[in-house]
Short mmCIF file of C-alpha atoms in Angstrom, two decimals:
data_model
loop_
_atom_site.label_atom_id
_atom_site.label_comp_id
_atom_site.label_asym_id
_atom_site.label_seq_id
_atom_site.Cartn_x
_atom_site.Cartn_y
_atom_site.Cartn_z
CA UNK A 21 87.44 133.23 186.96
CA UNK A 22 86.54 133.64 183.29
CA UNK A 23 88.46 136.91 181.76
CA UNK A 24 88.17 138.88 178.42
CA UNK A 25 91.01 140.85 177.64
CA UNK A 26 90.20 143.75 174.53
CA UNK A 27 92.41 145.19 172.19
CA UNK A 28 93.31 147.93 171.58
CA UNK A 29 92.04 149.87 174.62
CA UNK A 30 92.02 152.96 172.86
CA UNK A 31 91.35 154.25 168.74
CA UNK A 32 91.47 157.00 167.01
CA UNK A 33 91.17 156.96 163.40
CA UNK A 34 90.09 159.27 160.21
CA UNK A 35 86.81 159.04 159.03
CA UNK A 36 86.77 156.40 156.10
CA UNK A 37 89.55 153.81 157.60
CA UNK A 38 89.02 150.57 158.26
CA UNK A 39 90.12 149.23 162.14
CA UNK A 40 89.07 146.23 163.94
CA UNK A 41 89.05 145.04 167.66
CA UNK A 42 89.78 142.25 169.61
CA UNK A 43 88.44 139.80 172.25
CA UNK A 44 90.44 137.07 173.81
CA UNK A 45 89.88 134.63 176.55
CA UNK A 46 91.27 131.37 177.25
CA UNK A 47 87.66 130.42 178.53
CA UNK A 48 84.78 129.01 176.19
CA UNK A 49 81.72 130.97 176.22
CA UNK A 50 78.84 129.43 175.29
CA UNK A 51 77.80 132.89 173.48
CA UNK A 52 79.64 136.55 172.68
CA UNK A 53 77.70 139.80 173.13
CA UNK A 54 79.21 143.00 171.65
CA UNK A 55 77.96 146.40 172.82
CA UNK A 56 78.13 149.56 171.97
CA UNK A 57 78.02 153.08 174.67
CA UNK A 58 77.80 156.15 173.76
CA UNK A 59 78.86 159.08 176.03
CA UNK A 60 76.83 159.51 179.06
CA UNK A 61 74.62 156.20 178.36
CA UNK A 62 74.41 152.92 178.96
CA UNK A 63 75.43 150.18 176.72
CA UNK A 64 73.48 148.67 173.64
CA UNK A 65 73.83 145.77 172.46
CA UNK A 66 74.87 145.46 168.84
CA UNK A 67 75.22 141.65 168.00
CA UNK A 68 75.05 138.13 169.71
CA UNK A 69 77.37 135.52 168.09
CA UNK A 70 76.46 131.61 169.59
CA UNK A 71 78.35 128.98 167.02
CA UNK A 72 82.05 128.89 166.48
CA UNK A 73 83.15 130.21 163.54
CA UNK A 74 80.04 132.39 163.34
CA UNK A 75 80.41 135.45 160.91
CA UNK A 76 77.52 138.60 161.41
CA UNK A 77 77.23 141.56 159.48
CA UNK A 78 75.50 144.72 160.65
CA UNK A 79 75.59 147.46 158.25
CA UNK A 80 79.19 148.26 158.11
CA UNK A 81 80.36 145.93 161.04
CA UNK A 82 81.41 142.76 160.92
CA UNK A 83 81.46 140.54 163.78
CA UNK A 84 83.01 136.40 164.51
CA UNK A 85 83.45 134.12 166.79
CA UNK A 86 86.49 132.33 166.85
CA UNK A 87 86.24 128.78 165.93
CA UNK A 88 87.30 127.61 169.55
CA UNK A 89 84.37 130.28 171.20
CA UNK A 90 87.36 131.80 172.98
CA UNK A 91 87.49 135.08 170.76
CA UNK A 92 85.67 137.09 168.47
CA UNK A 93 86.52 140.16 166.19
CA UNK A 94 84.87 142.97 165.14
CA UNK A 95 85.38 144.83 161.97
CA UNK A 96 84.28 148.22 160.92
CA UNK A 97 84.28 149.23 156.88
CA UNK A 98 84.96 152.91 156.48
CA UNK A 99 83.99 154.41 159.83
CA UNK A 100 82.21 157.29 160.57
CA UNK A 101 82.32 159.77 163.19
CA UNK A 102 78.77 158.01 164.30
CA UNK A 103 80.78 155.06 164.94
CA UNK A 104 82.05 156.58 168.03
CA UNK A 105 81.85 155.02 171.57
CA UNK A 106 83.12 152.37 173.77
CA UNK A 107 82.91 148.93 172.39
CA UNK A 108 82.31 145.99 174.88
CA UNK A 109 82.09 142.12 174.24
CA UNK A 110 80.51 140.10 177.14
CA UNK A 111 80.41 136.55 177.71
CA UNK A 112 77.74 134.43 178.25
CA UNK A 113 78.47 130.83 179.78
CA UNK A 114 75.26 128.94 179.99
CA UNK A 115 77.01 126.68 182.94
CA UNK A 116 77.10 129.89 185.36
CA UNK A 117 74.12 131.28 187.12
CA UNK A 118 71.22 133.38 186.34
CA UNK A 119 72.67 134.90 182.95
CA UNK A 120 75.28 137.12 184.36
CA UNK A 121 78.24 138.26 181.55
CA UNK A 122 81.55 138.65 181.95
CA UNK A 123 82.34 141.77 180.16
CA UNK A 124 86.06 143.22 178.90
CA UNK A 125 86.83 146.11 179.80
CA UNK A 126 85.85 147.97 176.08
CA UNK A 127 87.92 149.85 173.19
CA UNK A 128 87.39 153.42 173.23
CA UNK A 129 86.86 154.44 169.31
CA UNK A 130 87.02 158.02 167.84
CA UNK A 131 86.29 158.72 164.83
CA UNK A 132 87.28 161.95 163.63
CA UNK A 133 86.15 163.63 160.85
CA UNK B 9 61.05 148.57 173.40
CA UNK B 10 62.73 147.77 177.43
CA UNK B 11 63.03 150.85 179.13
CA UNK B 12 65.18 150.94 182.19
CA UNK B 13 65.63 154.06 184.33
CA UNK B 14 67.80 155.43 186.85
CA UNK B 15 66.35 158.10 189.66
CA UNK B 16 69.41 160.73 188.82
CA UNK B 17 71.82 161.02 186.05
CA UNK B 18 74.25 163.04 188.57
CA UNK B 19 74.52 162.95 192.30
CA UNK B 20 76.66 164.47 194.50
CA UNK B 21 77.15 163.34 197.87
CA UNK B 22 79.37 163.87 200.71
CA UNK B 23 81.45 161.03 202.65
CA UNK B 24 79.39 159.66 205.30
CA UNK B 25 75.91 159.96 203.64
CA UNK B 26 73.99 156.83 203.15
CA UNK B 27 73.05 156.98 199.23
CA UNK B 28 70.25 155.35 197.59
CA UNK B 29 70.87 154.94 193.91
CA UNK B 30 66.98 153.81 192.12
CA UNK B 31 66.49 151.38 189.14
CA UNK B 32 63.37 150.49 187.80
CA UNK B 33 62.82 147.97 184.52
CA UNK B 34 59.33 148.38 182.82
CA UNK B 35 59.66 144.65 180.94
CA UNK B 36 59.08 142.42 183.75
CA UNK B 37 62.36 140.98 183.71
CA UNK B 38 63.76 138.25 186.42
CA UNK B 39 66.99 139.51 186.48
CA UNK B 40 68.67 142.75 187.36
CA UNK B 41 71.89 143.71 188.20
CA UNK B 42 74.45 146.82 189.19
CA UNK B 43 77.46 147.32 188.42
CA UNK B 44 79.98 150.03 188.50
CA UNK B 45 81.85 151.89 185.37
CA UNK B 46 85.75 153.09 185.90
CA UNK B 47 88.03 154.25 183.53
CA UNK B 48 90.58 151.29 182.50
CA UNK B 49 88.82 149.18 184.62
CA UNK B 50 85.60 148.40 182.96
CA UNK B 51 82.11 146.93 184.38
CA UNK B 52 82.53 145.49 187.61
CA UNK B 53 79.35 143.61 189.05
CA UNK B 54 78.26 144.45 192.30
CA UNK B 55 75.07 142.89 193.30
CA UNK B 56 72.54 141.03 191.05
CA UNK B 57 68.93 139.74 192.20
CA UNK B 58 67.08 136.99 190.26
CA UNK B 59 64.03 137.24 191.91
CA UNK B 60 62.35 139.19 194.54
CA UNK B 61 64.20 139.48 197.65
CA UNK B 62 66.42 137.41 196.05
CA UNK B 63 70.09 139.07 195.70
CA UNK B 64 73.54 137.50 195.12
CA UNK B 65 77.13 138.92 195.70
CA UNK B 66 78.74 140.16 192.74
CA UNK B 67 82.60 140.40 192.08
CA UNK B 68 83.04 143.93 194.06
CA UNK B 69 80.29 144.13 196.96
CA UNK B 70 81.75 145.57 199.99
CA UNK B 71 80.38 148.80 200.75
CA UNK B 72 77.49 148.54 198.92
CA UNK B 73 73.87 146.65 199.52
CA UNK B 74 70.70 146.03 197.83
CA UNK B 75 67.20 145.65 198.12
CA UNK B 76 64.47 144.27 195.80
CA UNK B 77 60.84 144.08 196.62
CA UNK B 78 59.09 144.56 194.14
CA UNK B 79 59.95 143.12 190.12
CA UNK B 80 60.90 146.09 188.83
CA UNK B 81 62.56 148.22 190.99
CA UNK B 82 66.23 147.28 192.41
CA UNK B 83 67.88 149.89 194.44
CA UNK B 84 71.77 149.96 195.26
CA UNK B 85 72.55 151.32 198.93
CA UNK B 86 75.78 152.98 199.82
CA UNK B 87 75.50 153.13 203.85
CA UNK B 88 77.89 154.89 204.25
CA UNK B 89 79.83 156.77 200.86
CA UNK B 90 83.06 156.80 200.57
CA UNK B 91 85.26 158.98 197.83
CA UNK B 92 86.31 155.30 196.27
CA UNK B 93 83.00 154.84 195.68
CA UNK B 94 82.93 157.79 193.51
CA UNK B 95 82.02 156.43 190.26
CA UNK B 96 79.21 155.19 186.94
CA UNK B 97 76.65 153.45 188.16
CA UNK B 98 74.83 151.45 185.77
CA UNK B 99 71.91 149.25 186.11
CA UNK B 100 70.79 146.42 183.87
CA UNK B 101 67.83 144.22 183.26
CA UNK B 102 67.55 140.81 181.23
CA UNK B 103 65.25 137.91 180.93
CA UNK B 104 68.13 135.81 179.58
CA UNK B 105 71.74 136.67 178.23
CA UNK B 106 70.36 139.99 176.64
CA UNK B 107 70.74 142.53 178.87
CA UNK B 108 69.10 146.36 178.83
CA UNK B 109 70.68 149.10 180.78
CA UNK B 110 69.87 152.12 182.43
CA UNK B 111 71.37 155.42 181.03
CA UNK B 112 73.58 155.49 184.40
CA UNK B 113 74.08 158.10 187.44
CA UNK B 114 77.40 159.82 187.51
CA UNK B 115 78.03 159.41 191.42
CA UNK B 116 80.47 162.04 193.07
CA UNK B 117 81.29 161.13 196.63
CA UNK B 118 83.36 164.41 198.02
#
């Protein structure tokens, strides 16, 4: 069974600080999904990383994926209270069937102002 | 844009009641799924369906069944609900890895 472990579960940081989160598995994925959910929706997905070593930027996040496509990061420059939510990676393993994900179990970020 | 909806946001049912929970994807997508949202425990899969009337186990799926006859609509059944089953419920879509989710329904079993 193919497991993601995220750290830290939970965040809370000042408006303007820096933080970044964590996903670990001794598994190779063939592909990393972050998401983002917001309070009474569903998740979103923010970013798809597919070659090790693979840096993304969106706006003010940063995303990788570990060389080994066992891990991946994400980075947030000077968060904002908008930045709030639950923040899920899912794997992807192109040897499984019909495209499910193996998600972790997300990092609960508030921002406060 | 995929739109995926869910037939109640909130439901609140009592043990014993058989529960339909509704999910319908307007993209034409082979896949959907369900899965259910706990604190500290994440998404856990239920069922998933890659086809019509096509349906696999997921990780968690005692208790709960599914039907799909038609493309776009997958419905989770709860024969008969139980307070553990008190939970999120979210549904997804996806043609491939991506996949598009439903804004949930916040199941109370009392």
């Amino acid at each position: 069974t193919q497991l993601l472990e995220q750290s830290p579960q939970f965040l809370s940081i000042q408006e303007g600080e820096n933080l970044t989160v964590y996903c670990n598995s001794s598994s190779v994925f063939s592909s990393l999904q972050w998401y983002r959910q917001e309070p009474g929706e569903g998740p979103v997905l923010l970013v798809t990383v597919v070659t090790g070593g693979e840096v993304k930027k969106l706006k003010r996040l940063t995303f990788q994926f570990g060389d080994a496509r066992k891990d991946s990061s994400l980075h947030i420059t000077a968060a904002q209270p908008g930045d709030t939510g639950l923040y899920l990676c899912a794997g992807f393993n192109s040897g499984g069937s019909n495209y499910k994900l193996t998600f972790g179990k997300g990092t609960l970020l508030t921002v406060n102002p | 844009d995929v739109k995926v909806t869910q037939s109640s946001r909130y439901l609140v049912k009592r043990t014993g009641e058989k529960v339909f929970l509704e999910c319908v994807q307007d993209m034409d997508h082979e896949n959907m799924f369900w899965y259910r949202q706990d604190p500290g425990l994440g998404l856990r899969l239920i069922y998933f369906s890659y086809d019509v009337k096509m349906k696999e186990k997921g990780d968690i799926p005692e208790g709960y069944s599914v039907s799909r006859e038609k493309k776009e609509r997958f419905s989770l059944i709860l024969e008969s609900a139980s307070t553990n089953q008190t939970s999120m419920y979210l549904c997804a879509s996806s043609e491939t890895w991506r996949q598009f989710f439903g804004p949930g329904t916040r199941l109370t079993v009392l």
